[in-house]
Amino acid sequence: MRDFPTQALNPKIKSVWRLSDLVWILIVFFACAIPFALIATDDDSSWALGVLVIEVILFVILLVLFLVILPPIRYARFRYEVSDDFLEIAQGIIWRKRYMVPFIRVQNTDTRQGPILRAFGLASVTISTAAGSLAIPGLDAAEADTLRDRAAELARLAREDV
């Protein structure tokens, strides 16, 4: 079996994942909790208060899981490596996945930067093939541009060699 890829993401990606997950957890929690909080104000609805307590407990568990436990593990498990012939990505916590994309198959490379990534000075690089696309999130913006350009150049050279 091949060696594990060596390139790691920027450590700031852990904060990006935490902030992004916090936003989604808050949206889902309030969307689920507000109706039961309104029902719980009624005198005959003690069951709604019980549901609300269960939702608060789940909210706290999800906060601990997604803000404390998972980001360092996700960061440690995501690695990538670019060689002259292919891009290799290894990721996954429970189900480990390793992707090898030959540059001859690459159709498009681009960088993406949402508002949270932009706030941390990061970007993600997306490599597209006919079979789908793979992303390398959490690279420094300048490094992401360099990687995108290098991958595009290696894809062009691979097609010229055929």
PDB file of C-alpha atoms in Angstrom:
ATOM      1  CA  MET A   1       0.000   0.000   0.000  1.00  0.00           C
ATOM      2  CA  ARG A   2       1.189   3.494  -0.844  1.00  0.00           C
ATOM      3  CA  ASP A   3       2.436   5.889   1.794  1.00  0.00           C
ATOM      4  CA  PHE A   4      -0.098   8.231   3.351  1.00  0.00           C
ATOM      5  CA  PRO A   5      -0.198  11.717   1.739  1.00  0.00           C
ATOM      6  CA  THR A   6       1.895  14.256   3.607  1.00  0.00           C
ATOM      7  CA  GLN A   7       0.369  17.692   2.966  1.00  0.00           C
ATOM      8  CA  ALA A   8      -1.900  18.988   5.746  1.00  0.00           C
ATOM      9  CA  LEU A   9      -4.519  21.711   5.670  1.00  0.00           C
ATOM     10  CA  ASN A  10      -4.084  25.097   7.305  1.00  0.00           C
ATOM     11  CA  PRO A  11      -4.847  24.738  11.051  1.00  0.00           C
ATOM     12  CA  LYS A  12      -7.320  27.650  10.804  1.00  0.00           C
ATOM     13  CA  ILE A  13      -9.712  25.271   9.024  1.00  0.00           C
ATOM     14  CA  LYS A  14     -10.657  23.838  12.425  1.00  0.00           C
ATOM     15  CA  SER A  15     -12.070  27.235  13.424  1.00  0.00           C
ATOM     16  CA  VAL A  16     -13.884  27.490  10.083  1.00  0.00           C
ATOM     17  CA  TRP A  17     -15.476  24.074  10.610  1.00  0.00           C
ATOM     18  CA  ARG A  18     -16.451  25.017  14.164  1.00  0.00           C
ATOM     19  CA  LEU A  19     -18.047  28.290  13.120  1.00  0.00           C
ATOM     20  CA  SER A  20     -19.849  26.746  10.158  1.00  0.00           C
ATOM     21  CA  ASP A  21     -21.167  23.846  12.250  1.00  0.00           C
ATOM     22  CA  LEU A  22     -22.226  26.242  15.025  1.00  0.00           C
ATOM     23  CA  VAL A  23     -24.308  28.267  12.572  1.00  0.00           C
ATOM     24  CA  TRP A  24     -26.085  25.158  11.255  1.00  0.00           C
ATOM     25  CA  ILE A  25     -26.660  23.714  14.724  1.00  0.00           C
ATOM     26  CA  LEU A  26     -28.149  27.012  15.931  1.00  0.00           C
ATOM     27  CA  ILE A  27     -30.441  27.276  12.899  1.00  0.00           C
ATOM     28  CA  VAL A  28     -31.738  23.732  13.334  1.00  0.00           C
ATOM     29  CA  PHE A  29     -32.084  24.101  17.104  1.00  0.00           C
ATOM     30  CA  PHE A  30     -34.110  27.304  16.925  1.00  0.00           C
ATOM     31  CA  ALA A  31     -36.247  25.973  14.076  1.00  0.00           C
ATOM     32  CA  CYS A  32     -37.097  22.919  16.197  1.00  0.00           C
ATOM     33  CA  ALA A  33     -37.237  24.564  19.642  1.00  0.00           C
ATOM     34  CA  ILE A  34     -39.319  27.686  18.966  1.00  0.00           C
ATOM     35  CA  PRO A  35     -42.552  25.824  18.094  1.00  0.00           C
ATOM     36  CA  PHE A  36     -42.311  23.668  21.230  1.00  0.00           C
ATOM     37  CA  ALA A  37     -41.423  26.701  23.377  1.00  0.00           C
ATOM     38  CA  LEU A  38     -44.569  28.421  22.105  1.00  0.00           C
ATOM     39  CA  ILE A  39     -46.658  25.310  22.803  1.00  0.00           C
ATOM     40  CA  ALA A  40     -45.076  24.942  26.277  1.00  0.00           C
ATOM     41  CA  THR A  41     -46.461  28.340  27.316  1.00  0.00           C
ATOM     42  CA  ASP A  42     -49.936  26.779  27.235  1.00  0.00           C
ATOM     43  CA  ASP A  43     -51.133  25.341  30.586  1.00  0.00           C
ATOM     44  CA  ASP A  44     -52.068  21.861  29.258  1.00  0.00           C
ATOM     45  CA  SER A  45     -48.852  21.134  27.394  1.00  0.00           C
ATOM     46  CA  SER A  46     -46.305  19.698  29.785  1.00  0.00           C
ATOM     47  CA  TRP A  47     -45.350  17.226  27.042  1.00  0.00           C
ATOM     48  CA  ALA A  48     -44.027  20.150  24.961  1.00  0.00           C
ATOM     49  CA  LEU A  49     -41.777  21.160  27.831  1.00  0.00           C
ATOM     50  CA  GLY A  50     -40.417  17.598  27.916  1.00  0.00           C
ATOM     51  CA  VAL A  51     -39.703  17.723  24.192  1.00  0.00           C
ATOM     52  CA  LEU A  52     -37.996  21.090  24.649  1.00  0.00           C
ATOM     53  CA  VAL A  53     -35.750  19.665  27.392  1.00  0.00           C
ATOM     54  CA  ILE A  54     -34.791  16.759  25.109  1.00  0.00           C
ATOM     55  CA  GLU A  55     -33.973  19.229  22.321  1.00  0.00           C
ATOM     56  CA  VAL A  56     -31.756  21.267  24.661  1.00  0.00           C
ATOM     57  CA  ILE A  57     -29.894  18.110  25.732  1.00  0.00           C
ATOM     58  CA  LEU A  58     -29.371  17.123  22.075  1.00  0.00           C
ATOM     59  CA  PHE A  59     -28.243  20.687  21.323  1.00  0.00           C
ATOM     60  CA  VAL A  60     -25.549  20.521  24.006  1.00  0.00           C
ATOM     61  CA  ILE A  61     -24.401  17.067  22.844  1.00  0.00           C
ATOM     62  CA  LEU A  62     -24.152  18.279  19.241  1.00  0.00           C
ATOM     63  CA  LEU A  63     -22.212  21.378  20.327  1.00  0.00           C
ATOM     64  CA  VAL A  64     -19.664  19.271  22.196  1.00  0.00           C
ATOM     65  CA  LEU A  65     -19.400  16.756  19.353  1.00  0.00           C
ATOM     66  CA  PHE A  66     -19.096  19.204  16.448  1.00  0.00           C
ATOM     67  CA  LEU A  67     -17.183  22.010  18.177  1.00  0.00           C
ATOM     68  CA  VAL A  68     -14.800  20.115  20.459  1.00  0.00           C
ATOM     69  CA  ILE A  69     -14.372  16.489  19.394  1.00  0.00           C
ATOM     70  CA  LEU A  70     -14.656  16.286  15.586  1.00  0.00           C
ATOM     71  CA  PRO A  71     -12.602  19.243  14.225  1.00  0.00           C
ATOM     72  CA  PRO A  72      -9.186  18.054  15.485  1.00  0.00           C
ATOM     73  CA  ILE A  73      -9.893  14.501  14.287  1.00  0.00           C
ATOM     74  CA  ARG A  74     -11.098  15.729  10.888  1.00  0.00           C
ATOM     75  CA  TYR A  75      -8.011  17.905  10.568  1.00  0.00           C
ATOM     76  CA  ALA A  76      -5.659  15.042  11.466  1.00  0.00           C
ATOM     77  CA  ARG A  77      -7.338  12.667   9.003  1.00  0.00           C
ATOM     78  CA  PHE A  78      -7.383  14.966   5.951  1.00  0.00           C
ATOM     79  CA  ARG A  79      -4.185  14.853   3.912  1.00  0.00           C
ATOM     80  CA  TYR A  80      -3.369  15.494   0.270  1.00  0.00           C
ATOM     81  CA  GLU A  81      -0.399  15.284  -2.033  1.00  0.00           C
ATOM     82  CA  VAL A  82       0.263  16.541  -5.540  1.00  0.00           C
ATOM     83  CA  SER A  83       2.758  14.710  -7.737  1.00  0.00           C
ATOM     84  CA  ASP A  84       3.535  15.229 -11.412  1.00  0.00           C
ATOM     85  CA  ASP A  85       1.050  12.546 -12.457  1.00  0.00           C
ATOM     86  CA  PHE A  86      -1.809  12.591  -9.961  1.00  0.00           C
ATOM     87  CA  LEU A  87      -3.506  14.203  -6.992  1.00  0.00           C
ATOM     88  CA  GLU A  88      -4.048  12.028  -3.921  1.00  0.00           C
ATOM     89  CA  ILE A  89      -6.510  12.885  -1.150  1.00  0.00           C
ATOM     90  CA  ALA A  90      -7.045  10.897   2.061  1.00  0.00           C
ATOM     91  CA  GLN A  91      -9.946  11.772   4.338  1.00  0.00           C
ATOM     92  CA  GLY A  92     -12.542  10.344   6.684  1.00  0.00           C
ATOM     93  CA  ILE A  93     -12.920   9.611  10.364  1.00  0.00           C
ATOM     94  CA  ILE A  94     -14.802   6.320  10.487  1.00  0.00           C
ATOM     95  CA  TRP A  95     -14.886   5.459   6.783  1.00  0.00           C
ATOM     96  CA  ARG A  96     -11.430   6.253   5.431  1.00  0.00           C
ATOM     97  CA  LYS A  97     -11.317   7.226   1.763  1.00  0.00           C
ATOM     98  CA  ARG A  98      -8.316   7.689  -0.470  1.00  0.00           C
ATOM     99  CA  TYR A  99      -8.734   9.241  -3.881  1.00  0.00           C
ATOM    100  CA  MET A 100      -6.161   9.262  -6.629  1.00  0.00           C
ATOM    101  CA  VAL A 101      -6.980  11.513  -9.553  1.00  0.00           C
ATOM    102  CA  PRO A 102      -4.690  11.250 -12.593  1.00  0.00           C
ATOM    103  CA  PHE A 103      -4.144  14.691 -14.068  1.00  0.00           C
ATOM    104  CA  ILE A 104      -5.009  13.370 -17.506  1.00  0.00           C
ATOM    105  CA  ARG A 105      -8.610  13.030 -16.209  1.00  0.00           C
ATOM    106  CA  VAL A 106      -8.845  16.555 -14.776  1.00  0.00           C
ATOM    107  CA  GLN A 107     -11.257  18.794 -16.672  1.00  0.00           C
ATOM    108  CA  ASN A 108     -11.419  21.845 -14.446  1.00  0.00           C
ATOM    109  CA  THR A 109      -9.701  23.347 -11.423  1.00  0.00           C
ATOM    110  CA  ASP A 110     -11.007  26.266  -9.427  1.00  0.00           C
ATOM    111  CA  THR A 111     -10.845  27.939  -6.045  1.00  0.00           C
ATOM    112  CA  ARG A 112     -13.812  28.731  -3.847  1.00  0.00           C
ATOM    113  CA  GLN A 113     -14.037  31.074  -0.918  1.00  0.00           C
ATOM    114  CA  GLY A 114     -17.226  31.597   1.065  1.00  0.00           C
ATOM    115  CA  PRO A 115     -17.673  34.317   3.669  1.00  0.00           C
ATOM    116  CA  ILE A 116     -16.356  32.213   6.562  1.00  0.00           C
ATOM    117  CA  LEU A 117     -13.294  31.009   4.644  1.00  0.00           C
ATOM    118  CA  ARG A 118     -12.658  34.576   3.467  1.00  0.00           C
ATOM    119  CA  ALA A 119     -12.787  35.856   7.060  1.00  0.00           C
ATOM    120  CA  PHE A 120      -9.979  33.440   7.963  1.00  0.00           C
ATOM    121  CA  GLY A 121      -7.958  34.107   4.783  1.00  0.00           C
ATOM    122  CA  LEU A 122      -8.542  30.595   3.452  1.00  0.00           C
ATOM    123  CA  ALA A 123      -9.879  29.073   0.238  1.00  0.00           C
ATOM    124  CA  SER A 124     -10.654  25.628  -1.109  1.00  0.00           C
ATOM    125  CA  VAL A 125      -9.421  24.105  -4.351  1.00  0.00           C
ATOM    126  CA  THR A 126     -11.835  21.978  -6.388  1.00  0.00           C
ATOM    127  CA  ILE A 127     -10.584  19.481  -8.959  1.00  0.00           C
ATOM    128  CA  SER A 128     -13.288  18.318 -11.386  1.00  0.00           C
ATOM    129  CA  THR A 129     -13.291  15.224 -13.580  1.00  0.00           C
ATOM    130  CA  ALA A 130     -15.991  13.525 -15.616  1.00  0.00           C
ATOM    131  CA  ALA A 131     -16.684  11.297 -12.599  1.00  0.00           C
ATOM    132  CA  GLY A 132     -17.221  14.182 -10.174  1.00  0.00           C
ATOM    133  CA  SER A 133     -15.169  16.635  -8.201  1.00  0.00           C
ATOM    134  CA  LEU A 134     -12.947  16.620  -5.134  1.00  0.00           C
ATOM    135  CA  ALA A 135     -12.196  19.547  -2.863  1.00  0.00           C
ATOM    136  CA  ILE A 136      -9.209  20.402  -0.743  1.00  0.00           C
ATOM    137  CA  PRO A 137     -10.632  22.809   1.855  1.00  0.00           C
ATOM    138  CA  GLY A 138      -8.760  25.128   4.134  1.00  0.00           C
ATOM    139  CA  LEU A 139      -5.702  26.207   2.238  1.00  0.00           C
ATOM    140  CA  ASP A 140      -4.183  29.625   2.583  1.00  0.00           C
ATOM    141  CA  ALA A 141      -5.680  31.764  -0.224  1.00  0.00           C
ATOM    142  CA  ALA A 142      -2.328  32.270  -1.968  1.00  0.00           C
ATOM    143  CA  GLU A 143      -1.454  28.588  -1.593  1.00  0.00           C
ATOM    144  CA  ALA A 144      -4.871  27.638  -3.012  1.00  0.00           C
ATOM    145  CA  ASP A 145      -4.280  29.808  -6.085  1.00  0.00           C
ATOM    146  CA  THR A 146      -0.839  28.273  -6.570  1.00  0.00           C
ATOM    147  CA  LEU A 147      -2.199  24.730  -6.221  1.00  0.00           C
ATOM    148  CA  ARG A 148      -5.056  25.469  -8.638  1.00  0.00           C
ATOM    149  CA  ASP A 149      -2.646  26.842 -11.230  1.00  0.00           C
ATOM    150  CA  ARG A 150      -0.219  23.946 -10.768  1.00  0.00           C
ATOM    151  CA  ALA A 151      -2.993  21.353 -11.108  1.00  0.00           C
ATOM    152  CA  ALA A 152      -4.287  23.061 -14.254  1.00  0.00           C
ATOM    153  CA  GLU A 153      -0.792  23.128 -15.742  1.00  0.00           C
ATOM    154  CA  LEU A 154      -0.160  19.462 -14.893  1.00  0.00           C
ATOM    155  CA  ALA A 155      -3.514  18.537 -16.472  1.00  0.00           C
ATOM    156  CA  ARG A 156      -2.595  20.459 -19.623  1.00  0.00           C
ATOM    157  CA  LEU A 157       0.809  18.747 -19.800  1.00  0.00           C
ATOM    158  CA  ALA A 158      -0.744  15.309 -19.246  1.00  0.00           C
ATOM    159  CA  ARG A 159      -3.145  15.848 -22.165  1.00  0.00           C
ATOM    160  CA  GLU A 160      -0.314  17.026 -24.427  1.00  0.00           C
ATOM    161  CA  ASP A 161       1.691  13.856 -23.682  1.00  0.00           C
ATOM    162  CA  VAL A 162      -1.052  11.588 -24.997  1.00  0.00           C
TER     163      VAL A 162
END
